[in-house]
Short mmCIF file of C-alpha atoms in Angstrom, two decimals:
data_model
loop_
_atom_site.label_atom_id
_atom_site.label_comp_id
_atom_site.label_asym_id
_atom_site.label_seq_id
_atom_site.Cartn_x
_atom_site.Cartn_y
_atom_site.Cartn_z
CA UNK A 262 200.91 143.14 -25.67
CA UNK A 263 202.64 144.28 -29.18
CA UNK A 264 204.81 142.11 -30.94
CA UNK A 265 208.24 143.76 -30.19
CA UNK A 266 207.09 143.94 -26.36
CA UNK A 267 206.36 140.32 -26.32
CA UNK A 268 209.64 139.52 -27.37
CA UNK A 269 211.08 140.62 -25.20
CA UNK A 270 209.03 139.51 -22.38
CA UNK A 271 209.95 135.96 -23.01
CA UNK A 272 213.39 137.06 -23.14
CA UNK A 273 213.44 137.94 -20.53
CA UNK A 274 212.65 135.19 -18.63
CA UNK A 275 209.25 136.05 -17.43
CA UNK A 276 207.65 134.13 -19.24
CA UNK A 277 209.66 130.80 -17.66
CA UNK A 278 207.12 129.79 -14.81
CA UNK A 279 204.40 129.23 -17.57
CA UNK A 280 206.75 127.23 -19.83
CA UNK A 281 208.49 124.85 -17.10
CA UNK A 282 204.43 124.21 -15.88
CA UNK A 283 203.51 123.44 -19.68
CA UNK A 284 206.73 121.49 -20.56
CA UNK A 285 208.97 120.88 -17.90
CA UNK A 286 212.33 122.92 -16.00
CA UNK A 287 214.16 121.11 -18.26
CA UNK A 288 212.81 122.75 -21.07
CA UNK A 289 212.58 126.53 -21.45
CA UNK A 290 215.53 126.54 -22.87
CA UNK A 291 214.14 124.65 -26.28
CA UNK A 292 209.92 126.01 -25.56
CA UNK A 293 211.54 129.93 -25.16
CA UNK A 294 213.21 129.79 -28.92
CA UNK A 295 210.16 127.79 -30.21
CA UNK A 296 208.18 130.31 -28.81
CA UNK A 297 210.49 133.16 -30.42
CA UNK A 298 210.49 130.72 -33.19
CA UNK A 299 206.63 131.21 -34.13
CA UNK A 300 206.26 135.03 -33.60
CA UNK A 301 209.02 135.30 -36.00
CA UNK A 302 206.90 133.10 -38.92
CA UNK A 303 203.20 135.08 -37.29
CA UNK A 304 205.48 137.62 -38.11
CA UNK A 305 206.73 136.74 -42.08
CA UNK A 306 203.09 135.83 -42.83
CA UNK A 307 201.01 138.84 -41.40
CA UNK A 308 203.17 141.74 -41.43
CA UNK A 309 204.69 143.25 -38.29
CA UNK A 310 201.35 144.24 -35.63
CA UNK A 311 200.15 146.93 -33.65
CA UNK A 312 197.40 145.06 -32.52
CA UNK A 313 197.87 143.31 -29.13
CA UNK A 314 199.22 139.33 -29.63
CA UNK A 315 197.75 136.58 -27.81
CA UNK A 316 200.04 133.45 -27.43
CA UNK A 317 197.81 129.97 -26.48
CA UNK A 318 197.76 126.63 -26.18
CA UNK A 319 196.57 122.20 -26.66
CA UNK A 320 198.27 119.80 -25.53
CA UNK A 321 197.94 116.21 -27.53
CA UNK A 322 196.72 113.27 -25.69
CA UNK A 323 198.00 109.53 -25.22
CA UNK A 324 195.08 106.83 -24.70
CA UNK A 325 195.46 105.18 -22.05
CA UNK A 326 193.72 102.44 -22.14
CA UNK A 327 190.12 102.18 -24.46
CA UNK A 328 190.76 101.82 -27.41
CA UNK A 329 187.90 102.44 -29.62
CA UNK A 330 185.34 102.49 -26.87
CA UNK A 331 184.38 106.02 -26.69
CA UNK A 332 181.85 106.21 -29.80
CA UNK A 333 179.99 103.71 -28.49
CA UNK A 334 179.62 105.65 -24.85
CA UNK A 335 182.57 103.05 -23.52
CA UNK A 336 184.98 104.19 -20.71
CA UNK A 337 188.54 105.16 -21.76
CA UNK A 338 191.48 106.25 -19.80
CA UNK A 339 193.34 109.42 -21.75
CA UNK A 340 196.14 112.09 -20.00
CA UNK A 341 197.35 115.51 -21.94
CA UNK A 342 200.60 115.02 -22.85
CA UNK A 343 203.34 117.52 -22.88
CA UNK A 344 203.61 117.74 -26.94
CA UNK A 345 200.56 120.80 -28.14
CA UNK A 346 200.09 122.95 -30.30
CA UNK A 347 201.00 127.04 -29.40
CA UNK A 348 199.24 129.58 -32.02
CA UNK A 349 200.43 133.04 -31.82
CA UNK A 350 196.51 135.17 -32.74
CA UNK A 351 196.12 138.40 -33.27
CA UNK A 352 192.04 139.64 -33.04
CA UNK A 353 190.74 141.18 -36.07
CA UNK A 354 186.86 143.48 -36.71
CA UNK A 355 186.02 142.17 -40.27
CA UNK A 356 184.75 138.46 -39.33
CA UNK A 357 187.20 137.06 -41.40
CA UNK A 358 189.76 133.89 -39.85
CA UNK A 359 192.78 133.33 -41.54
CA UNK A 360 195.19 129.99 -40.27
CA UNK A 361 198.67 129.43 -41.48
CA UNK A 362 200.10 126.38 -39.80
CA UNK A 363 203.37 125.86 -39.87
CA UNK A 364 204.61 123.10 -42.79
CA UNK A 365 201.73 123.82 -44.52
CA UNK A 366 201.29 125.72 -47.55
CA UNK A 367 197.97 127.13 -48.03
CA UNK A 368 196.33 129.42 -45.27
CA UNK A 369 193.16 128.75 -44.90
CA UNK A 370 190.79 132.13 -44.93
CA UNK A 371 187.24 131.46 -43.47
CA UNK A 372 184.42 133.62 -43.14
CA UNK A 373 182.16 133.76 -40.24
CA UNK A 374 178.92 134.97 -41.68
CA UNK A 375 179.84 131.18 -43.90
CA UNK A 376 180.65 128.59 -41.42
CA UNK A 377 177.77 125.64 -42.33
CA UNK A 378 179.80 122.24 -43.83
CA UNK A 379 180.06 121.39 -46.75
CA UNK A 380 180.51 117.75 -48.00
CA UNK A 381 183.26 119.17 -50.57
CA UNK A 382 185.07 120.30 -47.03
CA UNK A 383 185.80 117.18 -46.20
CA UNK A 384 188.74 116.24 -44.35
CA UNK A 385 190.20 119.30 -44.69
CA UNK A 386 191.49 121.97 -41.74
CA UNK A 387 189.04 124.30 -43.16
CA UNK A 388 186.39 122.12 -42.45
CA UNK A 389 187.45 122.41 -38.46
CA UNK A 390 187.76 125.80 -37.79
CA UNK A 391 184.08 126.39 -39.66
CA UNK A 392 183.14 123.23 -37.65
CA UNK A 393 184.30 125.49 -34.50
CA UNK A 394 182.86 128.48 -35.93
CA UNK A 395 179.42 126.21 -36.49
CA UNK A 396 179.25 124.40 -33.50
CA UNK A 397 180.09 127.79 -31.15
CA UNK A 398 177.23 129.88 -32.21
CA UNK A 399 174.24 126.67 -32.42
CA UNK A 400 175.52 126.20 -28.43
CA UNK A 401 174.76 130.39 -28.53
CA UNK A 402 178.58 131.60 -28.42
CA UNK A 403 179.53 134.80 -29.90
CA UNK A 404 182.46 134.13 -32.49
CA UNK A 405 184.78 136.76 -34.61
CA UNK A 406 187.70 137.06 -37.18
CA UNK A 407 191.68 136.71 -36.63
CA UNK A 408 194.63 135.88 -37.66
CA UNK A 409 197.03 133.26 -36.45
CA UNK A 410 199.95 131.36 -37.30
CA UNK A 411 200.27 127.64 -35.67
CA UNK A 412 202.75 125.81 -34.97
CA UNK A 413 203.19 121.44 -33.11
CA UNK A 414 205.10 119.05 -32.24
CA UNK A 415 202.34 116.76 -31.79
CA UNK A 416 203.21 113.94 -34.77
CA UNK A 417 200.35 113.98 -37.49
CA UNK A 418 199.03 110.45 -37.71
CA UNK A 419 200.28 109.75 -34.42
CA UNK A 420 197.67 108.76 -32.44
CA UNK A 421 198.80 111.82 -30.44
CA UNK A 422 195.47 113.27 -31.75
CA UNK A 423 197.21 116.16 -34.01
CA UNK A 424 193.37 117.31 -35.30
CA UNK A 425 191.69 117.69 -32.31
CA UNK A 426 193.98 119.82 -30.91
CA UNK A 427 194.05 121.88 -33.66
CA UNK A 428 190.25 121.60 -33.54
CA UNK A 429 190.79 122.48 -29.62
CA UNK A 430 192.45 125.39 -30.13
CA UNK A 431 190.32 127.35 -32.88
CA UNK A 432 187.42 126.48 -29.47
CA UNK A 433 190.59 127.95 -27.24
CA UNK A 434 191.06 130.80 -28.99
CA UNK A 435 187.48 131.89 -29.22
CA UNK A 436 186.81 131.59 -26.27
CA UNK A 437 189.23 133.76 -25.11
CA UNK A 438 188.87 136.13 -27.88
CA UNK A 439 185.02 136.79 -27.95
CA UNK A 440 183.84 134.82 -24.98
CA UNK A 441 185.65 136.47 -22.30
CA UNK A 442 186.87 132.53 -21.42
CA UNK A 443 183.75 131.07 -20.19
CA UNK A 444 182.47 129.12 -22.13
CA UNK A 445 183.95 125.32 -20.22
CA UNK A 446 186.90 123.66 -21.48
CA UNK A 447 183.86 120.18 -21.64
CA UNK A 448 181.77 122.02 -23.67
CA UNK A 449 185.17 123.23 -26.60
CA UNK A 450 185.94 119.19 -26.26
CA UNK A 451 182.47 118.89 -26.75
CA UNK A 452 181.87 121.79 -30.13
CA UNK A 453 184.79 119.76 -30.91
CA UNK A 454 183.38 116.31 -31.45
CA UNK A 455 180.72 117.82 -33.69
CA UNK A 456 183.21 119.91 -35.79
CA UNK A 457 185.02 116.72 -36.94
CA UNK A 458 181.28 114.51 -37.76
CA UNK A 459 179.40 116.59 -39.56
CA UNK A 460 182.41 119.65 -40.50
CA UNK A 461 185.30 117.10 -41.22
CA UNK A 462 183.84 113.54 -42.10
CA UNK A 463 184.77 111.30 -39.79
CA UNK A 464 182.75 109.46 -36.98
CA UNK A 465 185.44 109.77 -34.38
CA UNK A 466 184.49 109.63 -30.59
CA UNK A 467 184.81 112.19 -27.84
CA UNK A 468 188.50 111.01 -25.87
CA UNK A 469 190.29 112.79 -28.27
CA UNK A 470 188.66 116.13 -27.84
CA UNK A 471 188.02 115.92 -24.24
CA UNK A 472 191.60 114.75 -23.08
CA UNK A 473 192.97 117.01 -25.02
CA UNK A 474 190.81 120.29 -23.56
CA UNK A 475 190.75 119.25 -20.01
CA UNK A 476 193.64 118.04 -19.43
CA UNK A 477 195.72 115.16 -16.87
CA UNK A 478 195.66 111.72 -16.16
CA UNK A 479 191.45 111.30 -16.15
CA UNK A 480 189.41 109.02 -16.80
CA UNK A 481 186.49 109.65 -18.35
CA UNK A 482 183.00 107.42 -18.71
CA UNK A 483 180.98 107.99 -21.91
CA UNK A 484 177.51 106.25 -20.51
CA UNK A 485 175.83 109.26 -21.28
CA UNK A 486 177.86 112.11 -24.39
CA UNK A 487 175.94 115.29 -23.16
CA UNK A 488 177.52 114.73 -19.49
CA UNK A 489 180.41 112.81 -19.39
CA UNK A 490 181.73 111.26 -16.48
CA UNK A 491 185.91 112.55 -15.66
CA UNK A 492 187.34 111.65 -13.25
CA UNK A 493 191.31 112.65 -11.70
CA UNK A 494 193.74 110.14 -11.35
CA UNK A 495 196.63 111.12 -9.08
CA UNK A 496 199.60 109.00 -10.56
CA UNK A 497 203.10 110.07 -11.82
CA UNK A 498 204.70 106.79 -14.02
CA UNK A 499 208.03 108.63 -12.99
CA UNK A 500 207.58 108.43 -9.58
CA UNK A 501 207.47 104.13 -9.94
CA UNK A 502 210.55 104.53 -12.41
CA UNK A 503 208.77 103.95 -15.27
CA UNK A 504 208.57 106.57 -18.56
CA UNK A 505 205.68 106.58 -21.87
CA UNK A 506 207.88 105.49 -24.73
CA UNK A 507 205.45 106.62 -27.73
CA UNK A 508 206.73 105.50 -31.32
CA UNK A 509 206.36 106.84 -34.35
CA UNK A 510 207.06 103.97 -36.57
CA UNK A 511 205.69 107.06 -39.26
CA UNK A 512 202.68 105.98 -40.85
CA UNK A 513 200.18 108.28 -41.52
CA UNK A 514 195.98 108.46 -41.39
CA UNK A 515 195.70 110.77 -44.25
CA UNK A 516 194.04 108.04 -46.09
CA UNK A 517 193.17 105.95 -43.60
CA UNK A 518 190.05 108.11 -42.60
CA UNK A 519 187.55 105.36 -44.42
CA UNK A 520 189.98 101.87 -42.18
CA UNK A 521 188.96 104.31 -38.86
CA UNK A 522 185.28 104.62 -39.74
CA UNK A 523 184.17 101.03 -40.10
CA UNK A 524 185.62 100.77 -36.73
CA UNK A 525 182.58 102.66 -35.63
CA UNK A 526 180.14 101.71 -37.84
CA UNK A 527 180.63 97.92 -37.17
CA UNK A 528 180.13 98.35 -33.59
CA UNK A 529 176.88 100.72 -34.28
CA UNK A 530 175.53 98.11 -37.15
CA UNK A 531 175.66 95.36 -34.18
CA UNK A 532 174.07 97.33 -31.36
CA UNK A 533 171.29 98.59 -34.29
CA UNK A 534 170.90 95.14 -35.02
CA UNK A 535 170.53 94.10 -31.74
CA UNK A 536 167.85 96.72 -31.05
CA UNK A 537 170.41 99.46 -29.43
CA UNK A 538 172.18 102.72 -30.65
CA UNK A 539 175.30 102.27 -29.74
CA UNK A 540 177.47 98.72 -27.94
CA UNK A 541 177.01 100.55 -23.92
CA UNK A 542 174.24 98.94 -23.94
CA UNK A 543 174.51 95.05 -25.63
CA UNK A 544 176.55 92.00 -23.73
CA UNK A 545 178.59 89.65 -24.47
CA UNK A 546 175.49 87.38 -24.26
CA UNK A 547 173.34 89.11 -26.18
CA UNK A 548 176.25 88.51 -29.16
CA UNK A 549 176.37 85.07 -28.68
CA UNK A 550 172.76 83.57 -28.23
CA UNK A 551 171.90 86.06 -31.70
CA UNK A 552 175.56 85.34 -33.32
CA UNK A 553 173.78 84.01 -36.56
CA UNK A 554 171.56 86.23 -37.37
CA UNK A 555 174.34 88.66 -36.63
CA UNK A 556 176.90 87.04 -38.75
CA UNK A 557 175.00 87.18 -41.73
CA UNK A 558 173.74 90.47 -41.82
CA UNK A 559 177.28 92.60 -39.73
CA UNK A 560 180.40 90.03 -40.54
CA UNK A 561 182.22 88.51 -38.13
CA UNK A 562 184.72 91.49 -37.96
CA UNK A 563 181.87 93.67 -36.89
CA UNK A 564 181.42 90.81 -34.44
CA UNK A 565 184.91 90.64 -33.86
CA UNK A 566 185.40 93.87 -32.81
CA UNK A 567 181.86 94.48 -30.44
CA UNK A 568 183.68 91.75 -28.46
CA UNK A 569 186.83 93.97 -27.93
CA UNK A 570 184.24 96.42 -27.08
CA UNK A 571 182.48 95.39 -24.53
CA UNK A 572 185.98 93.39 -22.69
CA UNK A 573 188.11 96.48 -23.18
CA UNK A 574 185.83 98.02 -21.01
CA UNK A 575 186.24 96.06 -18.43
CA UNK A 576 189.38 96.61 -18.40
CA UNK A 577 189.12 100.24 -18.10
CA UNK A 578 187.69 99.44 -14.98
CA UNK A 579 190.37 97.16 -13.42
CA UNK A 580 192.85 99.73 -14.52
CA UNK A 581 191.53 102.55 -12.92
CA UNK A 582 191.07 100.53 -9.81
CA UNK A 583 195.25 98.82 -10.32
CA UNK A 584 196.36 102.91 -10.76
CA UNK A 585 194.38 103.65 -8.13
CA UNK A 586 196.07 100.49 -5.86
CA UNK A 587 199.10 101.34 -7.40
CA UNK A 588 199.12 97.74 -8.83
CA UNK A 589 201.28 97.95 -11.78
CA UNK A 590 201.35 95.06 -12.19
CA UNK A 591 197.43 94.34 -12.53
CA UNK A 592 197.40 97.92 -14.72
CA UNK A 593 200.38 96.22 -16.52
CA UNK A 594 198.67 93.38 -17.97
CA UNK A 595 195.92 94.69 -18.32
CA UNK A 596 197.52 96.94 -21.03
CA UNK A 597 199.07 94.34 -22.73
CA UNK A 598 195.47 92.41 -23.61
CA UNK A 599 194.24 95.70 -24.36
CA UNK A 600 197.29 95.66 -26.85
CA UNK A 601 196.08 91.78 -27.75
CA UNK A 602 192.73 92.12 -28.15
CA UNK A 603 193.04 95.10 -30.67
CA UNK A 604 195.70 93.42 -32.84
CA UNK A 605 193.46 90.29 -32.60
CA UNK A 606 190.12 91.79 -32.38
CA UNK A 607 189.62 94.86 -33.16
CA UNK A 608 192.00 95.01 -36.46
CA UNK A 609 193.59 98.12 -36.47
CA UNK A 610 197.17 97.41 -35.82
CA UNK A 611 197.14 97.49 -40.13
CA UNK A 612 194.95 98.16 -43.14
CA UNK A 613 194.12 95.64 -45.48
CA UNK A 614 194.56 98.05 -48.49
CA UNK A 615 197.88 98.01 -48.16
CA UNK A 616 199.25 94.26 -45.72
CA UNK A 617 203.06 95.11 -47.29
CA UNK A 618 203.21 98.32 -44.64
CA UNK A 619 202.77 96.98 -41.15
CA UNK A 620 204.57 99.77 -38.68
CA UNK A 621 202.44 98.91 -35.73
CA UNK A 622 202.99 95.86 -36.55
CA UNK A 623 207.12 95.59 -36.21
CA UNK A 624 207.40 98.43 -33.65
CA UNK A 625 204.96 95.56 -31.86
CA UNK A 626 207.49 92.47 -32.49
CA UNK A 627 210.13 94.47 -31.47
CA UNK A 628 208.69 95.80 -28.16
CA UNK A 629 208.03 92.24 -27.26
CA UNK A 630 211.28 91.18 -27.98
CA UNK A 631 212.61 93.08 -26.03
CA UNK A 632 210.89 93.54 -22.70
CA UNK A 633 208.71 90.88 -23.07
CA UNK A 634 209.25 89.46 -19.14
CA UNK A 635 210.73 92.70 -17.45
CA UNK A 636 207.57 94.35 -16.04
CA UNK A 637 206.94 96.12 -19.06
CA UNK A 638 204.19 96.92 -21.28
CA UNK A 639 202.74 97.77 -24.94
CA UNK A 640 199.57 98.26 -27.49
CA UNK A 641 198.77 100.20 -29.98
CA UNK A 642 198.25 103.19 -29.08
CA UNK A 643 194.93 105.76 -30.27
CA UNK A 644 192.82 105.03 -33.93
CA UNK A 645 195.85 102.49 -35.72
CA UNK A 646 196.28 101.35 -39.31
CA UNK A 647 198.91 104.02 -38.73
CA UNK A 648 200.88 105.52 -36.25
CA UNK A 649 202.50 105.03 -33.24
CA UNK A 650 202.84 102.29 -30.05
CA UNK A 651 202.66 103.36 -26.37
CA UNK A 652 205.17 101.87 -24.14
CA UNK A 653 205.35 101.49 -20.75
CA UNK A 654 209.13 101.14 -19.69
CA UNK A 655 210.91 100.79 -17.00
CA UNK A 656 213.83 102.87 -16.63
CA UNK A 657 217.22 100.92 -16.40
CA UNK A 658 215.48 99.19 -19.70
CA UNK A 659 214.59 103.07 -21.16
CA UNK A 660 217.78 103.12 -23.14
CA UNK A 661 218.22 99.14 -24.46
CA UNK A 662 214.20 99.77 -25.58
CA UNK A 663 215.27 103.20 -27.25
CA UNK A 664 218.10 102.07 -29.34
CA UNK A 665 216.48 98.61 -30.39
CA UNK A 666 213.21 100.80 -31.55
CA UNK A 667 215.37 103.83 -33.41
CA UNK A 668 217.75 100.44 -35.28
CA UNK A 669 214.23 100.20 -36.74
CA UNK A 670 212.32 103.67 -36.88
CA UNK A 671 215.63 106.62 -37.36
CA UNK A 672 216.34 108.52 -34.79
CA UNK A 673 213.75 110.85 -33.04
CA UNK A 674 210.79 108.43 -32.74
CA UNK A 675 210.88 106.72 -29.69
CA UNK A 676 210.00 109.85 -27.43
CA UNK A 677 209.48 109.73 -23.04
CA UNK A 678 205.83 112.16 -23.20
CA UNK A 679 205.65 114.23 -19.78
CA UNK A 680 201.74 114.53 -18.58
CA UNK A 681 200.81 117.74 -18.44
CA UNK A 682 197.91 118.45 -16.04
CA UNK A 683 197.11 121.51 -18.53
CA UNK A 684 194.65 121.02 -20.83
CA UNK A 685 194.05 123.84 -23.58
CA UNK A 686 194.90 127.58 -21.85
CA UNK A 687 195.42 131.18 -23.15
CA UNK A 688 199.29 131.20 -21.80
CA UNK A 689 199.66 134.99 -22.14
#
């Protein structure tokens, strides 16, 4: 439908059921306003087109367990969340892709005949778009032009996967505009990882893209990265009287790409020194028995990070079993153990480039002061070094926790999330 028809459709409440399924009934009004505003912003950018307009949504994700395990074929628990990227899109037939994102001055303009990776484009949204196009090409799927205006309420640099959601969004659009929606969301996630690794220049794993694309509360085993085992977990925090809070500490991942990339690099260095490609094939005894050689050739931090990986994989399995048995004590015990391991062994709670800024450490300290002994849990969330922490908070402690955290990090930076069942979708 065209712009005017689409706005009328939304204003008349005909999209309400769809919005409720994505965001919850209490968010229908806010999301209606958000969608209408984004359509208006599309018109400001591209004009009042008479072409058919389509709307797409891709969720952010919350890593529940498995901190920095995916890039070494590990195990994770993740969940799609009700913070998302939405895009207002029209198809064009000249092979040009134009993407304008709210809050950014630059418009990315790509010719679909020129989408090979270029180092000069590293760490840019332009590279993510060309990467998705290139990935679709390499996998035998069709690509073509479109105009898109996007907006996101996934905090940038938050550990909620704003970049993964954007990559998956481009794939979501290409899937529906040029492939009849036949590309499976798991396949889109794999292409998104290719885009981030090869075009964007960041050695990410596959968890972020997979959780954003697939949706719901999921356990993923990446032992075979070409065919990861994805298992849905029927678990509702609200049922047990808990909130999942994300605390945005205000840090940004923009200057931390080498910090982030050092984690998989060091882990794989240890694996290769032990005769393997990834740590999934390594045992703790292999590390200890060869520790003298590893200390000399890889360094102590690489060994510590590898020990974290091995223990974290075991924790994921324990937590999946705990959730299936509704054993929250064991689940929370392992959430806290995961956070402690990330702080001490993985060492991704702050960057050594700027030790004066330790927002994650501070948020963890405040969380411990408020929640210790309260049948709750807290941990660093996502890639780390900056961004967010995660806390599982009982309902009767919810307001106290939010108040104390916002004294330090400001209003609006302690957000309760809802797990959503849909990942990458065409809304209308």
